[in-house]
PDB file of C-alpha atoms in Angstrom:
ATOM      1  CA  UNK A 129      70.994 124.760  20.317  1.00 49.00           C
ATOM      2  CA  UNK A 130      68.722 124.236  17.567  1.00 50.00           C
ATOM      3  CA  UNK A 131      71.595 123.492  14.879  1.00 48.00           C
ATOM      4  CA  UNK A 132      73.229 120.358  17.785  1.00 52.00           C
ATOM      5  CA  UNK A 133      69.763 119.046  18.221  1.00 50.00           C
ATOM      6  CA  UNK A 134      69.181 118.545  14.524  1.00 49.00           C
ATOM      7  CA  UNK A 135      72.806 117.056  14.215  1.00 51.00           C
ATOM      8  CA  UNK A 136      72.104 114.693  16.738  1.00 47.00           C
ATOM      9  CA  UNK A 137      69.011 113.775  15.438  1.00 46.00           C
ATOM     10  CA  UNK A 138      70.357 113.253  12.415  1.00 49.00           C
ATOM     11  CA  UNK A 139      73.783 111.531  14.243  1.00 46.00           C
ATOM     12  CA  UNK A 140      71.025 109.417  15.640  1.00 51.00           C
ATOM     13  CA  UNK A 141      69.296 108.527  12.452  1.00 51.00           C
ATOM     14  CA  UNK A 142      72.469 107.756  10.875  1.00 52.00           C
ATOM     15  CA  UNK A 143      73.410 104.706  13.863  1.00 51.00           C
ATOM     16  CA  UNK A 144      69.784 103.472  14.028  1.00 55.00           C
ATOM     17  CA  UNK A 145      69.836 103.105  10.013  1.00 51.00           C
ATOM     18  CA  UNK A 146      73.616 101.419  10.474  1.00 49.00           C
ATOM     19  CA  UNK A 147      71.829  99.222  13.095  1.00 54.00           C
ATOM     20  CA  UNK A 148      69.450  98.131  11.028  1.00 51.00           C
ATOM     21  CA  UNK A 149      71.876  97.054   8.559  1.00 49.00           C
ATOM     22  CA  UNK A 150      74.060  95.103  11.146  1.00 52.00           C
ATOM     23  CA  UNK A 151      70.200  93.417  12.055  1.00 57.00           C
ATOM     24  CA  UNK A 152      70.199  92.423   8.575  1.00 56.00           C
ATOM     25  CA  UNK A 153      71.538  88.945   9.217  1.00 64.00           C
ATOM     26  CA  UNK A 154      72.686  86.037   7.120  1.00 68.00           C
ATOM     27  CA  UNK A 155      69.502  85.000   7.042  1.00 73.00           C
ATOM     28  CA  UNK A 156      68.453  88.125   4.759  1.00 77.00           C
ATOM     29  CA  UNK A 157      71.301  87.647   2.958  1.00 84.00           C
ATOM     30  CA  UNK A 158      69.988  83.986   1.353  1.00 91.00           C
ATOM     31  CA  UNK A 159      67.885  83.253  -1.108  1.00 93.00           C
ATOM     32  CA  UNK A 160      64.134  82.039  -0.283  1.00 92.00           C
ATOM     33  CA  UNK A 161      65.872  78.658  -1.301  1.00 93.00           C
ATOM     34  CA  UNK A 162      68.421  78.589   0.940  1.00 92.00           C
ATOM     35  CA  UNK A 163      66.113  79.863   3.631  1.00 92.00           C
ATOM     36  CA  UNK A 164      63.632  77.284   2.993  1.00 92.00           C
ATOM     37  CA  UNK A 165      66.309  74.575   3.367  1.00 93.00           C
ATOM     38  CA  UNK A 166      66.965  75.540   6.694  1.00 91.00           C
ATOM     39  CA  UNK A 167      64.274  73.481   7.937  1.00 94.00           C
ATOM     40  CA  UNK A 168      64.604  70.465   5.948  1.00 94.00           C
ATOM     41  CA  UNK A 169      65.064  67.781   7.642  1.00 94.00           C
ATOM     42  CA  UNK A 170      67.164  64.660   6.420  1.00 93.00           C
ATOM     43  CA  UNK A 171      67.982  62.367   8.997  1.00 93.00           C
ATOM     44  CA  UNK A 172      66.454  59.778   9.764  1.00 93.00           C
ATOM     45  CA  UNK A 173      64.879  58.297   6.574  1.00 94.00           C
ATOM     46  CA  UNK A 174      61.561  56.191   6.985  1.00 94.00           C
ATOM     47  CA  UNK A 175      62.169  52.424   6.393  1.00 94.00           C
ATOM     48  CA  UNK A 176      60.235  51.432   3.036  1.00 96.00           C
ATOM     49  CA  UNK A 177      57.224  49.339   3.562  1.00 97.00           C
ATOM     50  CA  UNK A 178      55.638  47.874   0.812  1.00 96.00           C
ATOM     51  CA  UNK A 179      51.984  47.895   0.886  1.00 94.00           C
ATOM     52  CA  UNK A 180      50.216  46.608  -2.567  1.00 95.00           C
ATOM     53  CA  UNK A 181      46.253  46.979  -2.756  1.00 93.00           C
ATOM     54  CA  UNK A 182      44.834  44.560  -0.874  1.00 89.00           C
ATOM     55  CA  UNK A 183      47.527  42.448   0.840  1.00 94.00           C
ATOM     56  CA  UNK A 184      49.483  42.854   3.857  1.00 97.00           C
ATOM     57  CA  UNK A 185      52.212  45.579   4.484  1.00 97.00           C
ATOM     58  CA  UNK A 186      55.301  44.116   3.954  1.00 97.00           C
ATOM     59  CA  UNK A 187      56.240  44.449   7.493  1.00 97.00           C
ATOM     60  CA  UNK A 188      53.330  43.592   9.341  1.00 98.00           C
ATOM     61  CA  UNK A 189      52.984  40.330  11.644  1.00 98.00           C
ATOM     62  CA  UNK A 190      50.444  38.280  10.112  1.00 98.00           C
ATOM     63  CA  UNK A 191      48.089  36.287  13.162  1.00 98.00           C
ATOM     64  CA  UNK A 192      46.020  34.419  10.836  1.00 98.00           C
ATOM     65  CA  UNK A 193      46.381  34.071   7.108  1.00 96.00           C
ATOM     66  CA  UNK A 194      43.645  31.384   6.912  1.00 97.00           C
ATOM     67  CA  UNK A 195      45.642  28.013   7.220  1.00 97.00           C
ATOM     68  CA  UNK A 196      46.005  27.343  10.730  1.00 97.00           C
ATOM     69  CA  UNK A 197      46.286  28.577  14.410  1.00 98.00           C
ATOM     70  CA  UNK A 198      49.730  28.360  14.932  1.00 98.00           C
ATOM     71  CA  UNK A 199      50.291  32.225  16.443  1.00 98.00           C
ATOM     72  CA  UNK A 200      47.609  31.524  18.889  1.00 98.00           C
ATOM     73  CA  UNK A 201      46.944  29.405  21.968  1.00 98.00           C
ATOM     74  CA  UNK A 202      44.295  28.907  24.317  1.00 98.00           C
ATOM     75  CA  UNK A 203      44.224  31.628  27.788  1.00 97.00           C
ATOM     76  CA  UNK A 204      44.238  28.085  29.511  1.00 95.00           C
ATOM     77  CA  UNK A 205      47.023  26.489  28.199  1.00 94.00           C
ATOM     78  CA  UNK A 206      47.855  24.057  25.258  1.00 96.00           C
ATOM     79  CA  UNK A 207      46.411  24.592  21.571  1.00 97.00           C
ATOM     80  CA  UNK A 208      43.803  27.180  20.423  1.00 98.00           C
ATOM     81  CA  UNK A 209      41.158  24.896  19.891  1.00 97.00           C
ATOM     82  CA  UNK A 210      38.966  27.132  17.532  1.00 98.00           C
ATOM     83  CA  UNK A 211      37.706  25.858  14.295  1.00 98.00           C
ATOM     84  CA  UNK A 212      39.765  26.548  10.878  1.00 98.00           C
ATOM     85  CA  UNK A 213      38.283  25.831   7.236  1.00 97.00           C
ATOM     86  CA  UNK A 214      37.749  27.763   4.371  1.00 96.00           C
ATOM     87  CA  UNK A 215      40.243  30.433   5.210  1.00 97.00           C
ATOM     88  CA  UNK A 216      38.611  31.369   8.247  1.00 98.00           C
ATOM     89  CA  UNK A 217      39.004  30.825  12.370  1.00 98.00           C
ATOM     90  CA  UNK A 218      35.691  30.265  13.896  1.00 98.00           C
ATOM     91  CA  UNK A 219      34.999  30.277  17.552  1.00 98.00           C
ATOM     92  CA  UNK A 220      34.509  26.430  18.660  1.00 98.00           C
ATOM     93  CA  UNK A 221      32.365  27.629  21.838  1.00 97.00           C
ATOM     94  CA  UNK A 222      33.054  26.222  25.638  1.00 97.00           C
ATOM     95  CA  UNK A 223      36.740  26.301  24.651  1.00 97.00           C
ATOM     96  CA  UNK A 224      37.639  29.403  26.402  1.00 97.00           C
ATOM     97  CA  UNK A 225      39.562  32.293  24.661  1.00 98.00           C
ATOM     98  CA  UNK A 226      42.176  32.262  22.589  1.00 98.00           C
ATOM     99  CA  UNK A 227      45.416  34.782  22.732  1.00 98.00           C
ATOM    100  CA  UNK A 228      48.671  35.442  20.347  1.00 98.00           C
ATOM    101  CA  UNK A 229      51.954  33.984  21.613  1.00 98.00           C
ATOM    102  CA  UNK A 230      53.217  37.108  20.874  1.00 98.00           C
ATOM    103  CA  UNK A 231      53.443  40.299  22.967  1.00 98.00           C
ATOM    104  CA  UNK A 232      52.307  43.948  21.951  1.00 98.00           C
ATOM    105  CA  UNK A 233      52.752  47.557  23.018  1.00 98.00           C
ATOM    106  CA  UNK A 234      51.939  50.499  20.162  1.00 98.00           C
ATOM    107  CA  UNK A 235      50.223  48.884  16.906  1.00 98.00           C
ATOM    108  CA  UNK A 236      48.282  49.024  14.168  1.00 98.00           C
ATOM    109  CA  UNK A 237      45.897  46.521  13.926  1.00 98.00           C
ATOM    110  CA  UNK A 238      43.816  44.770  10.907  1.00 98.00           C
ATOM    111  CA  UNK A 239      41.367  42.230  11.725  1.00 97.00           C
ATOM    112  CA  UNK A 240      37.850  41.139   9.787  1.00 98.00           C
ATOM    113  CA  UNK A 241      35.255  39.335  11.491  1.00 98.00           C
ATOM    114  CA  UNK A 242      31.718  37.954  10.676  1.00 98.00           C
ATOM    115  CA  UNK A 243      28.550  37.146  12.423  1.00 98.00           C
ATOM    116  CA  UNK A 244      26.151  33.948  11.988  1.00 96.00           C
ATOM    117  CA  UNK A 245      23.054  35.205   9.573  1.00 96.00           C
ATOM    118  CA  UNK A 246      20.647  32.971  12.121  1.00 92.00           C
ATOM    119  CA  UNK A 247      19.593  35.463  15.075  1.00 93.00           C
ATOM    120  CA  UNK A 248      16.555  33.617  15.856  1.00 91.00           C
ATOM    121  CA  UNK A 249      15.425  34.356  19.403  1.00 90.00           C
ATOM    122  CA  UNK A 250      18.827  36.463  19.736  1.00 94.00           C
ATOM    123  CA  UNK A 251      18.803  40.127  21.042  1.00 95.00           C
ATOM    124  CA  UNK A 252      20.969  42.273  22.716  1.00 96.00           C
ATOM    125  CA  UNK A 253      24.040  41.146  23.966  1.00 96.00           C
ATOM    126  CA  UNK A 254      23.608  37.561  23.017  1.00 94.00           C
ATOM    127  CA  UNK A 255      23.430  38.135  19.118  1.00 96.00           C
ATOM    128  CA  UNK A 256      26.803  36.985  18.060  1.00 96.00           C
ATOM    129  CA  UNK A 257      29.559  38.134  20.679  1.00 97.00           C
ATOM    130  CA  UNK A 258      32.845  38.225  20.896  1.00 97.00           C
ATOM    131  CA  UNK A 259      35.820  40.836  21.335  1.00 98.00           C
ATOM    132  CA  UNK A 260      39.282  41.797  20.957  1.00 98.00           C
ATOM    133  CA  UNK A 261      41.287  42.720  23.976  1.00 98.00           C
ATOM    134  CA  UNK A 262      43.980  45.078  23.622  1.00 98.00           C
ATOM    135  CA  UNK A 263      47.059  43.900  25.641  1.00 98.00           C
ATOM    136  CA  UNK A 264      44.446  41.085  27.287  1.00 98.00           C
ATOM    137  CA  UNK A 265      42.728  43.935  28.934  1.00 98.00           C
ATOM    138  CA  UNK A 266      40.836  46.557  26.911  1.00 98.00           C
ATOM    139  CA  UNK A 267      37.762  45.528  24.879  1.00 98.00           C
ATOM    140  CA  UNK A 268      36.793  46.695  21.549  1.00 98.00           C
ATOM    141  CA  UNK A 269      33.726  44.933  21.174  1.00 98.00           C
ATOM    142  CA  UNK A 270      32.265  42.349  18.671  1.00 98.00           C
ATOM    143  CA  UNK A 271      28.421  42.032  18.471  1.00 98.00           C
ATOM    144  CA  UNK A 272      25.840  42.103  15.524  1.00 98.00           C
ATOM    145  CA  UNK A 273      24.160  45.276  15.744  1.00 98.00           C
ATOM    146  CA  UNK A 274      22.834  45.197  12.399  1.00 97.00           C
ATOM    147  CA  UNK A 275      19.205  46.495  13.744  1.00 96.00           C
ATOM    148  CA  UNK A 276      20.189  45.091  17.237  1.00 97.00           C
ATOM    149  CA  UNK A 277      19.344  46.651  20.356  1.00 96.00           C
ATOM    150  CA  UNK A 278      21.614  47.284  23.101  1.00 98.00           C
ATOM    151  CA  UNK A 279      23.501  49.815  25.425  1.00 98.00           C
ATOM    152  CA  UNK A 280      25.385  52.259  23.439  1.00 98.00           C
ATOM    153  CA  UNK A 281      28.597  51.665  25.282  1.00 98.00           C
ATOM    154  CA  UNK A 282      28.399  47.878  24.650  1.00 98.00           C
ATOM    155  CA  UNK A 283      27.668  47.661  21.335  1.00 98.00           C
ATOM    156  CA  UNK A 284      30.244  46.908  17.772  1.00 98.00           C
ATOM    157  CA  UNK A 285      32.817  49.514  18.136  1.00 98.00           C
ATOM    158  CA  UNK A 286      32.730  50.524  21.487  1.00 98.00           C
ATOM    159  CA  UNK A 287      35.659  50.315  23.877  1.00 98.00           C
ATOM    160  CA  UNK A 288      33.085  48.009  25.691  1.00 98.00           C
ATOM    161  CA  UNK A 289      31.483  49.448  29.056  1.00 98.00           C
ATOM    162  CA  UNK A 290      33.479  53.316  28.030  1.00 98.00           C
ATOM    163  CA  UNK A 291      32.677  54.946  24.813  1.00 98.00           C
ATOM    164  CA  UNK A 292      30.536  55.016  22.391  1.00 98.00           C
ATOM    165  CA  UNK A 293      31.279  54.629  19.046  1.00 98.00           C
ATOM    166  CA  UNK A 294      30.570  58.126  16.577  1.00 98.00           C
ATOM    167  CA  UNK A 295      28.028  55.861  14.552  1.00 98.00           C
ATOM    168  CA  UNK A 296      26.699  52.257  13.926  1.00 98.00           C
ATOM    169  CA  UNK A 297      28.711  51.315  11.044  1.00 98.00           C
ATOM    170  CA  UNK A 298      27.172  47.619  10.836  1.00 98.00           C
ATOM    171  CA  UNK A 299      26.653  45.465   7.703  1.00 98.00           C
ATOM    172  CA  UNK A 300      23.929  42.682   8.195  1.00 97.00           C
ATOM    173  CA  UNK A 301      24.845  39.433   9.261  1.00 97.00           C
ATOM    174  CA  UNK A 302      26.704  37.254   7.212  1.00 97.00           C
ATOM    175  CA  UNK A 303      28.567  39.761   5.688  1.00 98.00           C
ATOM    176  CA  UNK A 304      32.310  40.381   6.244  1.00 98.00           C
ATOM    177  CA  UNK A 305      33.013  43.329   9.044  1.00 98.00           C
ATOM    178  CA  UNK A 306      36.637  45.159   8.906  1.00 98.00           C
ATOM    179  CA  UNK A 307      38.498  46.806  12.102  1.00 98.00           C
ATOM    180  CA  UNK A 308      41.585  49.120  11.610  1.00 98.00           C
ATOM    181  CA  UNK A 309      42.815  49.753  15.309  1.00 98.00           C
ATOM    182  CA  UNK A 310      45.340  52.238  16.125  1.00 98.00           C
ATOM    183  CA  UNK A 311      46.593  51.249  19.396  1.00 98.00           C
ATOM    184  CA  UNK A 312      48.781  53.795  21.810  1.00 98.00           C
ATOM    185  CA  UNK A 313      49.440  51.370  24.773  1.00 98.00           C
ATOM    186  CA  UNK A 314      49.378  53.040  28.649  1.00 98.00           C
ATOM    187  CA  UNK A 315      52.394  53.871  30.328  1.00 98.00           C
ATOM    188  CA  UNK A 316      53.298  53.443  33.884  1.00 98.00           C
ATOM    189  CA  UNK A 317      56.195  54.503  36.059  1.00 98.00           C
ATOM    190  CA  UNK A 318      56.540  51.304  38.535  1.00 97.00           C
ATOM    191  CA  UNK A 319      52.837  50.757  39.765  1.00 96.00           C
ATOM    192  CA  UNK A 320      51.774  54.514  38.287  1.00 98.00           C
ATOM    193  CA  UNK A 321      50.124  55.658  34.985  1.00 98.00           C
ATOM    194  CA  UNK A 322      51.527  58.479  34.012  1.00 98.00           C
ATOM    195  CA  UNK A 323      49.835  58.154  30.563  1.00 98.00           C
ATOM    196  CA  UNK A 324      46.729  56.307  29.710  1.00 98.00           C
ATOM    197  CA  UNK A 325      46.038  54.400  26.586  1.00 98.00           C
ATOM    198  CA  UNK A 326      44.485  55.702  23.438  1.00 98.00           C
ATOM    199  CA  UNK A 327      42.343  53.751  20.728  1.00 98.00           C
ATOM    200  CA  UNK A 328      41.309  54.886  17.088  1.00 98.00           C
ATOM    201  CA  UNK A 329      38.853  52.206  15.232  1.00 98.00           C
ATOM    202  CA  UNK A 330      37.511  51.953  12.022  1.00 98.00           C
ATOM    203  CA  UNK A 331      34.871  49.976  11.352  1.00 98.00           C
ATOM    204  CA  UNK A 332      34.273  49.168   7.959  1.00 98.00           C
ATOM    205  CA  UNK A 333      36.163  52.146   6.871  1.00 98.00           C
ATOM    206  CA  UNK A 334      34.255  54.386   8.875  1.00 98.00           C
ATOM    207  CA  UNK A 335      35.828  56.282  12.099  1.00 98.00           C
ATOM    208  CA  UNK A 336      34.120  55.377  15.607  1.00 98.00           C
ATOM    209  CA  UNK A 337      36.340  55.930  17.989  1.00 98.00           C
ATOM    210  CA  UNK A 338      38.679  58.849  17.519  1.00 98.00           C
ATOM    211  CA  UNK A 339      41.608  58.886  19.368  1.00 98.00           C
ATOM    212  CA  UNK A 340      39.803  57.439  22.627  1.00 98.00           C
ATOM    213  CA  UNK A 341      41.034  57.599  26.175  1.00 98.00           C
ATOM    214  CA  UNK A 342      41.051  54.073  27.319  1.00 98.00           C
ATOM    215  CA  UNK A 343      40.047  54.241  31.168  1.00 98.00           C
ATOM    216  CA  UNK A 344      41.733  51.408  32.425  1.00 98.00           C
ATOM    217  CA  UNK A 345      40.682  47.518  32.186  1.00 98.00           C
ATOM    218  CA  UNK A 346      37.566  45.876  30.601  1.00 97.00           C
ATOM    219  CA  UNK A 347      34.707  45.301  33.848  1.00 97.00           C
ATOM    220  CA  UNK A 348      32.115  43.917  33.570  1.00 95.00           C
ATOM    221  CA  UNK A 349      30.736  44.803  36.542  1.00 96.00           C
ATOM    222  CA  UNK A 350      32.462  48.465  38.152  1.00 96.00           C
ATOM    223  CA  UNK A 351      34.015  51.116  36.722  1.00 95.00           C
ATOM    224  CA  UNK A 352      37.225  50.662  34.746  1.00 96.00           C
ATOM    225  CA  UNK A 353      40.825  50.887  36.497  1.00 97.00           C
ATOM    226  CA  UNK A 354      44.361  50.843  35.391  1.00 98.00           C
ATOM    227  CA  UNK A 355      46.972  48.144  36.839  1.00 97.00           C
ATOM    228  CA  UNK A 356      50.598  48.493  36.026  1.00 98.00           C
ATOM    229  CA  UNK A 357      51.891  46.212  33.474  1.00 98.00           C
ATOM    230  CA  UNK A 358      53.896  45.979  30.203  1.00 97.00           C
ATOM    231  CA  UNK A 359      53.403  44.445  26.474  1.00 98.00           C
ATOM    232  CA  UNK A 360      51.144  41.681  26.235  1.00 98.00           C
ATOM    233  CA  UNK A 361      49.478  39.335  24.090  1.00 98.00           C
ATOM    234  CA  UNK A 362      45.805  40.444  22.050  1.00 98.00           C
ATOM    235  CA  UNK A 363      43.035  37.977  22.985  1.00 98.00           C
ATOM    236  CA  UNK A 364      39.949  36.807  20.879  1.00 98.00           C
ATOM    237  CA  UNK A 365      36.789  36.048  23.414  1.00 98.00           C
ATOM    238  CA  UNK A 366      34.837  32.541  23.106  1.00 98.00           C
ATOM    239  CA  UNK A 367      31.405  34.216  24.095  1.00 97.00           C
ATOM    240  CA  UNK A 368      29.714  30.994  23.574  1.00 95.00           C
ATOM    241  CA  UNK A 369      28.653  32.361  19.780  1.00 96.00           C
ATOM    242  CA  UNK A 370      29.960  30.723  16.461  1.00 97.00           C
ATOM    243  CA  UNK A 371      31.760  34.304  15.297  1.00 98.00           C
ATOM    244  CA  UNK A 372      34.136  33.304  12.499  1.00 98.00           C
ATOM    245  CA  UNK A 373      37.910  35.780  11.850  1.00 98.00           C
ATOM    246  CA  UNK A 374      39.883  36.140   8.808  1.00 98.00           C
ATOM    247  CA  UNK A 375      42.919  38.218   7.690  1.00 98.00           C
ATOM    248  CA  UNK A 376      44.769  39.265  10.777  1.00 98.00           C
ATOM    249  CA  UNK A 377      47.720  41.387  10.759  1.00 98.00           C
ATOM    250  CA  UNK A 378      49.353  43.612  13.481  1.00 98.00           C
ATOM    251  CA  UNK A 379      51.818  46.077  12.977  1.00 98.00           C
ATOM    252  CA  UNK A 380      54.220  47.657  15.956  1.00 97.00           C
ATOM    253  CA  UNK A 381      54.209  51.183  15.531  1.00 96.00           C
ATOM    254  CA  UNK A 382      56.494  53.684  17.157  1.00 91.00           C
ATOM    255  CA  UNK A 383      57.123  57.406  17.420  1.00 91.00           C
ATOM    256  CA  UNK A 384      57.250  59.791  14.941  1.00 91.00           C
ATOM    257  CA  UNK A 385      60.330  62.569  15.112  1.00 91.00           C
ATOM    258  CA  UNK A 386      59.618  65.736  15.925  1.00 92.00           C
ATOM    259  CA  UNK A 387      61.272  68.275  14.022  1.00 91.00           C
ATOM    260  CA  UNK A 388      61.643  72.257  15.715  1.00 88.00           C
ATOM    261  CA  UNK A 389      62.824  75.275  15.343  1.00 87.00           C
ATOM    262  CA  UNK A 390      62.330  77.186  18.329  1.00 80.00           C
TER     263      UNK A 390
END
């Protein structure tokens, strides 16, 4: 008994050790080369966009290159009727916003803006306001807040009346101010989100607002809700304050592939 239980041990040893070699696959068989290659992907190849220092990526949309309003008109019809000179859009106030003739979903946003350097008597809210809104809805505020106090949630680089930017990022007044926006508009299914929006700013180079959940429309007054709708124009606010724009250029983004290998 003794003798057949070592010879089928040892029968045993003998398939698990074939076994193993049968579980030594093709993939053991290939170099670290060939294995690595495996997961590279080819397919599909990123368009080329040329983007020199300081000028616009070749395949951006520019809004305002300093010569005139022609991507814009007024929210109430006709012409913008803002002021251009000097390679800069300025608002003309009591004329009412102005928004792009163009509609947006997903972009990547460049605008640079500048505040009055006379703040005499101004404070708060009233020191130089404007805004952008996102798709005509969702507000990434404009204000001087160079030593300016105000609420938190209302002040440059908030997603006004929401969130709070990470840090004050403000030069003084009369100094150029740059936004990079990253834009990821909602989406709805008929008259339902079924995924909100999503801002990233950079103010002056400096992050302050990372990845933010938009909560629905701009209020004023209320809490913020969503309503269903589907790419729309960006809007510039006339807040009544001389805030002056330059080099504006927008960039529709889409989604990045996925690669797997589950």
């Amino acid at each position: 008994m003794k003798m057949h239980s070592i010879g089928l041990i040892t029968l045993t040893a003998g398939i698990g050790a074939l076994s193993a070699c049968a579980m030594a696959t093709d993939d053991d068989r290939l170099t670290r080369e060939q294995q690595a290659a495996k997961t590279e992907v080819w397919k599909p190849v990123p368009p080329v966009v040329e983007a020199k220092a300081g000028d616009v990526p070749s395949d951006a949309v520019v809004l305002f290159d300093g010569t005139d309003l022609s991507a814009w008109e007024s929210v109430n019809g006709g012409d913008a009727q803002w002021t251009v000179g000097n390679g800069t859009m300025t608002v003309k106030p009591g004329t009412g916003d102005i928004k792009t003739k163009e509609s947006f979903c997903d972009i990547q946003l460049h605008f640079e803006w500048k505040t009055p350097t006379d703040v005499a008597g101004l404070e708060g809210q009233q020191r130089n306001n404007s805004g952008i809104f996102l798709q005509q809805r969702y507000e990434i505020q404009v204000l001087d807040s160079y030593n300016n106090k105000t609420y938190p949630n209302g002040q440059a680089g908030s997603v006004y009346k929401q969130t709070i930017p990470l840090v004050n990022a403000m030069r003084e007044p009369g100094e150029w101010q740059e936004y990079d926006i990253i834009f990821n508009a909602p989406e709805f299914d008929g008259e339902e989100l079924v995924k909100p929006g999503y801002v990233t700013v950079l103010h002056n180079g400096v992050l302050v607002q990372n990845h933010t959940e938009i909560l629905g429309k701009t209020e004023w007054i209320g809490p913020a809700s969503y309503e269903a709708h589907g790419c729309a124009p960006l809007q510039l606010q006339d807040h009544s304050n001389p805030v002056s724009f330059r080099n504006i250029w927008v960039r529709e983004i889409g989604d990045n592939h996925v690669t797997r290998f589950d």
